[in-house]
Tab-separated table of N, CA and C in Angstrom:
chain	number	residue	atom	x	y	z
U	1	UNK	N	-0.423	143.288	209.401
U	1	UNK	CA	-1.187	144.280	208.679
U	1	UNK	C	-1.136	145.633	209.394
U	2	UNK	N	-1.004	145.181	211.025
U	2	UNK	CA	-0.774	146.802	211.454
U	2	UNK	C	0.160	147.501	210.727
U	3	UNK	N	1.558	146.979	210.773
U	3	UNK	CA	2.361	147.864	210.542
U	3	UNK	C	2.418	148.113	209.077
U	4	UNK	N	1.771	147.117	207.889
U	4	UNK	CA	1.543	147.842	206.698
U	4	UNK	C	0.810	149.107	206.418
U	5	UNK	N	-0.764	148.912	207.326
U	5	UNK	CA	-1.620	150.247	207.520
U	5	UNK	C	-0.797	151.320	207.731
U	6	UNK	N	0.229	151.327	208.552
U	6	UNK	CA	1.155	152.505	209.272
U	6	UNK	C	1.915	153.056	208.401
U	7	UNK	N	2.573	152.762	207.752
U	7	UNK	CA	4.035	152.942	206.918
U	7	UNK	C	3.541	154.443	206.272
U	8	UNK	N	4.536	154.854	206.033
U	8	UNK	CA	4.379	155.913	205.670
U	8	UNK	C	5.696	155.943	205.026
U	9	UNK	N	5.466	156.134	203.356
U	9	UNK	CA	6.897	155.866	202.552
U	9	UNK	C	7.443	157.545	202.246
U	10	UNK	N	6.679	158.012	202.292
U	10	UNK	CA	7.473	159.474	202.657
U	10	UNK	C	8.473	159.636	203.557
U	11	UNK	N	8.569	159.286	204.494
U	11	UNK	CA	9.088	159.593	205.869
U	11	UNK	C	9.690	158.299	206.205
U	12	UNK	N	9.660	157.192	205.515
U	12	UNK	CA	10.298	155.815	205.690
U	12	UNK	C	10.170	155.277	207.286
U	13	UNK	N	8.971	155.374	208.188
U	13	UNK	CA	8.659	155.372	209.763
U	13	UNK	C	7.258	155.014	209.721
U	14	UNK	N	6.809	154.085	210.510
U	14	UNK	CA	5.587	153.900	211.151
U	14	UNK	C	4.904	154.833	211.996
U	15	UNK	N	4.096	155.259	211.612
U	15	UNK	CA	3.058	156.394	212.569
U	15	UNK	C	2.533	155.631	212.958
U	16	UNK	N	2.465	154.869	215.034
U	16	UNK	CA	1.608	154.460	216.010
U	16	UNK	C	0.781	155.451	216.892
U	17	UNK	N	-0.595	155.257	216.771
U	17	UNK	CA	-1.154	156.225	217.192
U	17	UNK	C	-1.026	156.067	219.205
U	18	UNK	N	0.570	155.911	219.708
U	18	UNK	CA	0.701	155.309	221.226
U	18	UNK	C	1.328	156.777	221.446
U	19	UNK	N	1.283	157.804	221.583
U	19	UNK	CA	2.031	159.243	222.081
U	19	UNK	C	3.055	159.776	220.792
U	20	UNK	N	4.242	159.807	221.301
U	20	UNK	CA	5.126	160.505	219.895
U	20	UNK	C	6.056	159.163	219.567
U	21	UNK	N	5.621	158.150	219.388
U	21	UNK	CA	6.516	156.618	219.375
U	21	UNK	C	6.306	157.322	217.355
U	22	UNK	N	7.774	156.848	217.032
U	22	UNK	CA	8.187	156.883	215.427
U	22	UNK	C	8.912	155.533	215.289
U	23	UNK	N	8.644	154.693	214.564
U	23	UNK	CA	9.167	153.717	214.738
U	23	UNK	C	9.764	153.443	213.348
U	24	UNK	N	11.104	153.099	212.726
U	24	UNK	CA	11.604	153.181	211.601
U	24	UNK	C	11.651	151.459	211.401
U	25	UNK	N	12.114	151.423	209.763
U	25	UNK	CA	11.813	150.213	209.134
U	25	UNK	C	13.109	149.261	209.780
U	26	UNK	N	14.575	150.297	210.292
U	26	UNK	CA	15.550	149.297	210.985
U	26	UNK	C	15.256	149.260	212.203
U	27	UNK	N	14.172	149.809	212.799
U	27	UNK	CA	13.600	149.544	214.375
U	27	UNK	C	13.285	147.822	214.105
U	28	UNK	N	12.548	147.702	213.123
U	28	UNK	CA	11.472	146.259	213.054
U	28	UNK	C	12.503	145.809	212.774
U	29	UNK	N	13.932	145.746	211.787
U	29	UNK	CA	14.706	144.748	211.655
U	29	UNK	C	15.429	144.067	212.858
U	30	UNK	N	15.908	145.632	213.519
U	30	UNK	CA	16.507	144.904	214.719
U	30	UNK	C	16.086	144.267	215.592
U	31	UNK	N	14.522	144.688	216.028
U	31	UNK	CA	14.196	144.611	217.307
U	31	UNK	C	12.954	142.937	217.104
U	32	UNK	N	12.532	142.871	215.635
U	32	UNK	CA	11.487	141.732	216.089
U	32	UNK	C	12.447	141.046	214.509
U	33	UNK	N	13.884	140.830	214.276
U	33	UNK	CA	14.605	140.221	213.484
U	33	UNK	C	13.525	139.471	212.367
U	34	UNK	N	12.937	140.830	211.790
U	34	UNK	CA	12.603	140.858	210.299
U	34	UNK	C	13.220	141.299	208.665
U	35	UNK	N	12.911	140.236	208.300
U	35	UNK	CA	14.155	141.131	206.966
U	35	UNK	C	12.829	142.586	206.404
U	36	UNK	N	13.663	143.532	205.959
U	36	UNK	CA	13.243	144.444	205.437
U	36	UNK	C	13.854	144.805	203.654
U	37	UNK	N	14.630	143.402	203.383
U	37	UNK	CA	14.542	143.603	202.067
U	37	UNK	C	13.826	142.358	201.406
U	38	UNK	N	13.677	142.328	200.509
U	38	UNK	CA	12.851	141.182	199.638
U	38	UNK	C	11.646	141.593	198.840
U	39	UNK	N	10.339	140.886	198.501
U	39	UNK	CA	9.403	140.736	197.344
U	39	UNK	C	8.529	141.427	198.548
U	40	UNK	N	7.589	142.562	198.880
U	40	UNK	CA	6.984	142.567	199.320
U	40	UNK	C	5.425	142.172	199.043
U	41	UNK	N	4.778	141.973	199.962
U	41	UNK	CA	3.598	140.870	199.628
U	41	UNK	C	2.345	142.017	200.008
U	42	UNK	N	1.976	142.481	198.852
U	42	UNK	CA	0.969	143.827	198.681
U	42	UNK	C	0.023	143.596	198.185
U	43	UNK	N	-0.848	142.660	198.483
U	43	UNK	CA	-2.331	141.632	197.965
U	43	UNK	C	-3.649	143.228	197.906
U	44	UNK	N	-4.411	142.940	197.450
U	44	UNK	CA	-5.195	143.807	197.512
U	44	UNK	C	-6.858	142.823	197.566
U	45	UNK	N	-7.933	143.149	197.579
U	45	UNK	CA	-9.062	142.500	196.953
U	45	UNK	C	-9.491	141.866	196.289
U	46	UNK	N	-9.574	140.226	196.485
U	46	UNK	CA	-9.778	139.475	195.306
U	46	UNK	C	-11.401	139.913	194.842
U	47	UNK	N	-11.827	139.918	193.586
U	47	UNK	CA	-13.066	139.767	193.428
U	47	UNK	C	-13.640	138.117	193.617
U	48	UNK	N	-14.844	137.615	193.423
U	48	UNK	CA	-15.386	136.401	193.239
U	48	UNK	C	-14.897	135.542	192.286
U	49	UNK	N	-14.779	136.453	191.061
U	49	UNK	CA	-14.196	135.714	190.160
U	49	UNK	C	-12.698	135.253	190.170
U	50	UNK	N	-12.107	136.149	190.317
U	50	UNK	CA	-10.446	136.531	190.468
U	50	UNK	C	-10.336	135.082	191.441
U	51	UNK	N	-11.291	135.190	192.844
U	51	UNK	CA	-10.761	134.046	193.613
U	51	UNK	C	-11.083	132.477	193.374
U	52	UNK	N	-12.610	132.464	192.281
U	52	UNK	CA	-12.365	131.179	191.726
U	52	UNK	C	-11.365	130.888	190.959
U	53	UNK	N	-10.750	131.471	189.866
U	53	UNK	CA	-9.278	131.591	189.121
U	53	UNK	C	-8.404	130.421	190.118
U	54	UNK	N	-8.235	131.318	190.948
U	54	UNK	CA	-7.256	131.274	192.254
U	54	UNK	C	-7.121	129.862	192.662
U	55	UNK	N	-8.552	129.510	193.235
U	55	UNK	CA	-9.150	127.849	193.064
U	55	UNK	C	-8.620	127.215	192.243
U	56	UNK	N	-8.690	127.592	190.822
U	56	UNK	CA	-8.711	126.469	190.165
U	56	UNK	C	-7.298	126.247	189.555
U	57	UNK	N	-6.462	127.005	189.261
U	57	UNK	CA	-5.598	127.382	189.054
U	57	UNK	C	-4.087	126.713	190.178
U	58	UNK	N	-3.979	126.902	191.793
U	58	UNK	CA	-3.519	127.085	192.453
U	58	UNK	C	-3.824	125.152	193.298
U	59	UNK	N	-4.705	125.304	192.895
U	59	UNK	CA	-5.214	123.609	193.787
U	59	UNK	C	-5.964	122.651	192.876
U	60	UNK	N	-6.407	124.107	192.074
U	60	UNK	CA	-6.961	122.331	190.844
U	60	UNK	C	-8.220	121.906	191.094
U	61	UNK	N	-8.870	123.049	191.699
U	61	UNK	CA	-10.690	122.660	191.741
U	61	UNK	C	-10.552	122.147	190.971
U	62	UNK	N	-12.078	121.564	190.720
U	62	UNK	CA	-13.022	121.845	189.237
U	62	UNK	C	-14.063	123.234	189.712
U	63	UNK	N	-14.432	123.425	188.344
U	63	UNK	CA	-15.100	124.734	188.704
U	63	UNK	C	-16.213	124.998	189.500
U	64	UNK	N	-17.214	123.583	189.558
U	64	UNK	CA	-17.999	123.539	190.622
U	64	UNK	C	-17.948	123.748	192.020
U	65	UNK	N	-16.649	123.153	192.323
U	65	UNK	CA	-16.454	122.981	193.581
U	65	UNK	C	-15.896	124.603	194.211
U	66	UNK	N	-14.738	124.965	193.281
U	66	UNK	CA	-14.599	126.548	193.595
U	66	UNK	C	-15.571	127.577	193.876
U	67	UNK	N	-16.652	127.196	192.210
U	67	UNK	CA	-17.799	128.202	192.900
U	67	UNK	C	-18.282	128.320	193.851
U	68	UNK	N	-18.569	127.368	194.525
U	68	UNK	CA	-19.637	126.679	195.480
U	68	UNK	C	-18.703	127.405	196.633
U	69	UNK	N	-17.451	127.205	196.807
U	69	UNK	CA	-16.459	127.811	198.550
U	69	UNK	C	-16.601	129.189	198.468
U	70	UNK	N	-16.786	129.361	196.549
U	70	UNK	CA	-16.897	131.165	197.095
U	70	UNK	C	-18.022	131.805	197.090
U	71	UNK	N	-18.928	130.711	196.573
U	71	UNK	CA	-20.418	131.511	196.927
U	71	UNK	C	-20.723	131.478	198.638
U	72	UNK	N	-20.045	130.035	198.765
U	72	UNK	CA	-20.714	129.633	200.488
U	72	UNK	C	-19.651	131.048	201.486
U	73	UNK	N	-18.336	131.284	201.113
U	73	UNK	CA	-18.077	132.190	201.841
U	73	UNK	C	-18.237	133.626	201.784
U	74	UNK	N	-18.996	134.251	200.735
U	74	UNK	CA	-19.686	135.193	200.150
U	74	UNK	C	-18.682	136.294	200.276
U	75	UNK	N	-17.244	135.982	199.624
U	75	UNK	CA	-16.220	136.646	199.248
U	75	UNK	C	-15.026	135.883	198.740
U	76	UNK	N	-13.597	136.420	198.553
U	76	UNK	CA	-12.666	135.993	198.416
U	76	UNK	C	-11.850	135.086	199.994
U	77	UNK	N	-12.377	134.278	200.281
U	77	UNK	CA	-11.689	133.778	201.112
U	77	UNK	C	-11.773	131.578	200.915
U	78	UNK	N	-11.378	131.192	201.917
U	78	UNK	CA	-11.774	129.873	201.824
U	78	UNK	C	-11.440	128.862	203.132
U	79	UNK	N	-12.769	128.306	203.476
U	79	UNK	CA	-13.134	127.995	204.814
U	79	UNK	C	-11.927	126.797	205.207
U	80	UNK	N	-11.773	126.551	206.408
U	80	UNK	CA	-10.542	126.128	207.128
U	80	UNK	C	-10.622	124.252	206.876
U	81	UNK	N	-12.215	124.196	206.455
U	81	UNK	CA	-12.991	122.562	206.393
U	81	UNK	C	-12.648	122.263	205.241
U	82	UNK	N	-12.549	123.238	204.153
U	82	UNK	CA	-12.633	123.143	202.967
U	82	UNK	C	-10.981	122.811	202.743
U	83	UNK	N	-10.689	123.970	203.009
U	83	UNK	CA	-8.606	123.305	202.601
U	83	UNK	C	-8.319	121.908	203.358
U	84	UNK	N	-8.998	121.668	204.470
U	84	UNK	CA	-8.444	120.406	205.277
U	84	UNK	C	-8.806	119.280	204.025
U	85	UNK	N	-9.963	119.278	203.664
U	85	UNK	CA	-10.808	118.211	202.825
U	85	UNK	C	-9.556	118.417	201.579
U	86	UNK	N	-9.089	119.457	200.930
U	86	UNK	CA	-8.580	119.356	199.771
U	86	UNK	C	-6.833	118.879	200.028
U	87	UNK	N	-6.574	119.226	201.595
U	87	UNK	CA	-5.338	118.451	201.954
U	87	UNK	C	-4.830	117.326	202.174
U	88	UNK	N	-6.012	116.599	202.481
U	88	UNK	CA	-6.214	114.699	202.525
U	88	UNK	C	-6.537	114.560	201.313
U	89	UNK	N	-7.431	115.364	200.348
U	89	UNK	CA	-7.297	114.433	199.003
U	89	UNK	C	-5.965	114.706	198.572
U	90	UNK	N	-5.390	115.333	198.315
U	90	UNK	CA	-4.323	115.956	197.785
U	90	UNK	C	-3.618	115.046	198.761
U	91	UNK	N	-3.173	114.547	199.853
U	91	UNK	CA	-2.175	113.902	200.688
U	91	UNK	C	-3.110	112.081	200.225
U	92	UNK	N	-3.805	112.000	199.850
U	92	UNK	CA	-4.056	110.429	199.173
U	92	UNK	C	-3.756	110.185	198.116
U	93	UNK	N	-3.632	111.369	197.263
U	93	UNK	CA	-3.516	111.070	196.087
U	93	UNK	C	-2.063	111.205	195.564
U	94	UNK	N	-0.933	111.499	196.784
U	94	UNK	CA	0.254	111.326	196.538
U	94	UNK	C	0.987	110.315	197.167
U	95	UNK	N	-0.095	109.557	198.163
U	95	UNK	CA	-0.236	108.160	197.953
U	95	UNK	C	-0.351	106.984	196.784
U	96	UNK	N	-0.741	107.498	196.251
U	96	UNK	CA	-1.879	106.527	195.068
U	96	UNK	C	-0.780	106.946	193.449
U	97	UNK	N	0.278	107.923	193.610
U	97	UNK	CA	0.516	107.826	192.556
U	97	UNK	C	2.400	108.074	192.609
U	98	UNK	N	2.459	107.302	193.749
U	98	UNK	CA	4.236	107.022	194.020
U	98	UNK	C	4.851	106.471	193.042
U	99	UNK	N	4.625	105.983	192.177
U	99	UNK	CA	4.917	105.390	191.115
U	99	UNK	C	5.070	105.942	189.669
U	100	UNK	N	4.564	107.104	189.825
U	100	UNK	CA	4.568	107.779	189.024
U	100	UNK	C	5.057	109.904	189.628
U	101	UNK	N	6.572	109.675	189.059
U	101	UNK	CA	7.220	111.086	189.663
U	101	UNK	C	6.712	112.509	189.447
U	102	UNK	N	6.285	112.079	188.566
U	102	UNK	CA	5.687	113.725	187.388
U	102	UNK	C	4.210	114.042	188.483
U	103	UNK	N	3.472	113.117	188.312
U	103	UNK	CA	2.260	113.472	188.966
U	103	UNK	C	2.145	113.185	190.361
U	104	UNK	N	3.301	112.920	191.143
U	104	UNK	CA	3.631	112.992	192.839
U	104	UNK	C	3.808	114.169	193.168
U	105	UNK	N	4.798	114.820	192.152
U	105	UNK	CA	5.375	115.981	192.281
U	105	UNK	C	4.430	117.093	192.164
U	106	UNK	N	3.164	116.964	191.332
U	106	UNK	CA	2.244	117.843	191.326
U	106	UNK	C	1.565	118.047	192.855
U	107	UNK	N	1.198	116.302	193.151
U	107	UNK	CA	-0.087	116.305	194.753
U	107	UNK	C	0.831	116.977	195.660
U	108	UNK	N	2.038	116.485	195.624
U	108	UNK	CA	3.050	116.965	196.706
U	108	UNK	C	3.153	118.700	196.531
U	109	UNK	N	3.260	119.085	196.094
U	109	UNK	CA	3.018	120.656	195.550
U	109	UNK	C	2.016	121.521	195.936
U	110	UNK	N	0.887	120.537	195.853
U	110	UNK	CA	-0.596	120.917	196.123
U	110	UNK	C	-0.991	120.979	197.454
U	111	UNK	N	-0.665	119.593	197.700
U	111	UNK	CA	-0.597	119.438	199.847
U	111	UNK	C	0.193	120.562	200.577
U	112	UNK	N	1.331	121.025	199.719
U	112	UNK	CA	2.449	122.046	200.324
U	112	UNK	C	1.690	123.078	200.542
U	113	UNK	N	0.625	123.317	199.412
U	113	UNK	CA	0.118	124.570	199.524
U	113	UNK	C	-1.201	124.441	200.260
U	114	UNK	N	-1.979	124.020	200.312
U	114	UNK	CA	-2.453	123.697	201.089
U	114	UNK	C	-2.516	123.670	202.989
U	115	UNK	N	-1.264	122.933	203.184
U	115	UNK	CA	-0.748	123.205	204.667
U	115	UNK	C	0.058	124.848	205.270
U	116	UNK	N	1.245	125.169	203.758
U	116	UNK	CA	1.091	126.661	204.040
U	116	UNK	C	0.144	127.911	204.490
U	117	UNK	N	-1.095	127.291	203.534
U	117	UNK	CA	-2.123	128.423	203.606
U	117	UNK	C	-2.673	127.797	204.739
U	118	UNK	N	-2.917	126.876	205.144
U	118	UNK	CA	-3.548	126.533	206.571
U	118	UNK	C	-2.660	127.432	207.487
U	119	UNK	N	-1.323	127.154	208.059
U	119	UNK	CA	-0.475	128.124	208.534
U	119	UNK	C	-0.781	129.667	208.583
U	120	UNK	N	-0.621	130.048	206.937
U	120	UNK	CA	-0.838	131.459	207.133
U	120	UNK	C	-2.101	132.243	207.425
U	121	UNK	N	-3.104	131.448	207.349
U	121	UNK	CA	-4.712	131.622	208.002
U	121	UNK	C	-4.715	131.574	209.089
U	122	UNK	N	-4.311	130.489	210.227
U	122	UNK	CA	-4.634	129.969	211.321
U	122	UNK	C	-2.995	130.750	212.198
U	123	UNK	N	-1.468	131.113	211.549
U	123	UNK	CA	-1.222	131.775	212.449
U	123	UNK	C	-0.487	133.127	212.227
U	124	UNK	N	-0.555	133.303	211.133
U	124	UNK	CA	0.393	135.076	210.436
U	124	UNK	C	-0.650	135.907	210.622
U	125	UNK	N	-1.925	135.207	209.860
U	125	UNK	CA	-2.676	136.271	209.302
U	125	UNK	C	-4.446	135.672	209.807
U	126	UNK	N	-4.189	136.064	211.042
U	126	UNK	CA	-5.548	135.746	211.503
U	126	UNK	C	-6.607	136.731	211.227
U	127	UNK	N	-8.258	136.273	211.144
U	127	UNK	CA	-9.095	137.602	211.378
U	127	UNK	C	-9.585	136.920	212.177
U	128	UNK	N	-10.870	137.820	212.280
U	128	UNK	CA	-11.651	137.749	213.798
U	128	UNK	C	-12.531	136.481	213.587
U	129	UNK	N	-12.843	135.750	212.074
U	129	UNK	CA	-14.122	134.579	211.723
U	129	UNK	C	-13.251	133.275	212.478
U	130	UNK	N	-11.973	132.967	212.385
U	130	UNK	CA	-10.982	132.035	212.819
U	130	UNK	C	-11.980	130.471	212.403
U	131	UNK	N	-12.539	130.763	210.966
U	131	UNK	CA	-12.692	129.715	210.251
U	131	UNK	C	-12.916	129.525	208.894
U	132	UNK	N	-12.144	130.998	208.690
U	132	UNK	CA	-10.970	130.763	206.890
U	132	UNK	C	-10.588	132.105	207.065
U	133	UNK	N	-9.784	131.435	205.723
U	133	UNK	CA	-8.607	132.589	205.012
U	133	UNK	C	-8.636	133.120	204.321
U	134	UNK	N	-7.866	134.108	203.449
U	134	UNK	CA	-8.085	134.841	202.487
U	134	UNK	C	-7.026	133.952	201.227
U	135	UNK	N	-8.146	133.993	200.096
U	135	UNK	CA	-7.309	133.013	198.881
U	135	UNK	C	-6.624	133.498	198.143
U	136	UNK	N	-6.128	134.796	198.189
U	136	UNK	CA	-5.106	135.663	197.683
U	136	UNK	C	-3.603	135.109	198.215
U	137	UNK	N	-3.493	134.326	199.620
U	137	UNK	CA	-2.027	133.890	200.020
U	137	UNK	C	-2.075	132.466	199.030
U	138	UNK	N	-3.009	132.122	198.375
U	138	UNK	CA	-2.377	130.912	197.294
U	138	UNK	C	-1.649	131.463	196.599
U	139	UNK	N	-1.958	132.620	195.929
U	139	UNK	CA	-0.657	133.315	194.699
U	139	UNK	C	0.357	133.359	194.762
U	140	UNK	N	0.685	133.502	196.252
U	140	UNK	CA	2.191	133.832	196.671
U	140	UNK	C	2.603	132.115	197.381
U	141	UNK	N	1.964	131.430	197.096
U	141	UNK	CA	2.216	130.101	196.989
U	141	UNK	C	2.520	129.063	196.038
U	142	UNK	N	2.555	129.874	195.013
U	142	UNK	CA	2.252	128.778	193.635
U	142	UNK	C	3.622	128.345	193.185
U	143	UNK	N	4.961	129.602	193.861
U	143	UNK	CA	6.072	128.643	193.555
U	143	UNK	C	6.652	128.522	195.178
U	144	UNK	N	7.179	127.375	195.370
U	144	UNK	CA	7.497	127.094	196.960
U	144	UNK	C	9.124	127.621	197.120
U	145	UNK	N	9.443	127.737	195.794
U	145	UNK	CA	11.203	128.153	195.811
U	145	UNK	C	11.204	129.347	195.839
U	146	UNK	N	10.065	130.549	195.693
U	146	UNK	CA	10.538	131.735	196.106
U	146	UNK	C	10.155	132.362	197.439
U	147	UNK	N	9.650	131.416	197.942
U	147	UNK	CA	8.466	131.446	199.856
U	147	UNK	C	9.510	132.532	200.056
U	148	UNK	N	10.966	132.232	200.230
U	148	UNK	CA	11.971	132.652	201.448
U	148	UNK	C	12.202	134.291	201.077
U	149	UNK	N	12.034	134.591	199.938
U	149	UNK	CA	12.173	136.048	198.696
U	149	UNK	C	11.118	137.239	199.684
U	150	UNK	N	10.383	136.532	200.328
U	150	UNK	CA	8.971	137.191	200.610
U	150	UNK	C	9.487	138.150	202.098
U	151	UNK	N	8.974	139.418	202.086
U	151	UNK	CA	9.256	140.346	202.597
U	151	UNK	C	7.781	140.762	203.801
């Protein structure tokens, strides 16, 4: 997020407020071997609502249960207890339905996302609570074949 705050698309360079350091977008490619082309990932503010959607939509609450993570986290985010709990159901229930491909393929989908967003909470995109995330990285989860597209 630092270096998103920074950018400055006028001038195609990062303004660091460290002396006269200019740091350009093929500085970051070369030097910390980031791609600088692809889908860039420009999330903004979920509202309450927007992030129950998100819930239910993305993992398959029911609506109770969504409300309830986003009233208890009194924003768009979702606590680190809460995805674990929805990653064992979601990892039992692709137990329980091996037998059936169509609806494996869903839990298996669900657990994916699930453990991603654990990842991108706990190590891309930390804040200072370091006991949840923001539920806006489900969106950019919902298809697993374009993860690699992401900029």
């Amino acid at each position: 997020m630092a270096f998103a705050e920074r950018w400055h698309t006028e001038t195609s360079s990062f303004h660091l407020p460290h002396g006269e350091i200019t740091i350009t977008l093929d500085d970051i490619a070369c030097l910390l071997h980031i791609l600088i082309r692809g889908t860039l990932l420009g999330n903004g503010r979920l509202t309450k609502e927007e992030a129950r959607e998100v819930h239910i939509v993305e993992l398959r609450d029911d609506h109770v249960d969504a409300l309830e993570e986003v009233e208890r986290t009194r924003n768009a985010h979702m606590r680190f207890s809460f995805l674990t709990q929805q990653y064992e159901a979601e990892f039992l229930a692709v137990q329980q339905t091996a037998d059936n491909p169509i609806e494996d393929d869903i839990h298996r989908q669900r657990v994916l996302r699930c453990y991603f967003l654990f990842l991108l909470g706990t190590q891309l995109f930390m804040d200072t609570s370091s006991s949840y995330t923001n539920v806006v990285y489900l969106s950019y989860l919902s298809d697993a074949a374009c993860i690699h597209e992401y900029n």
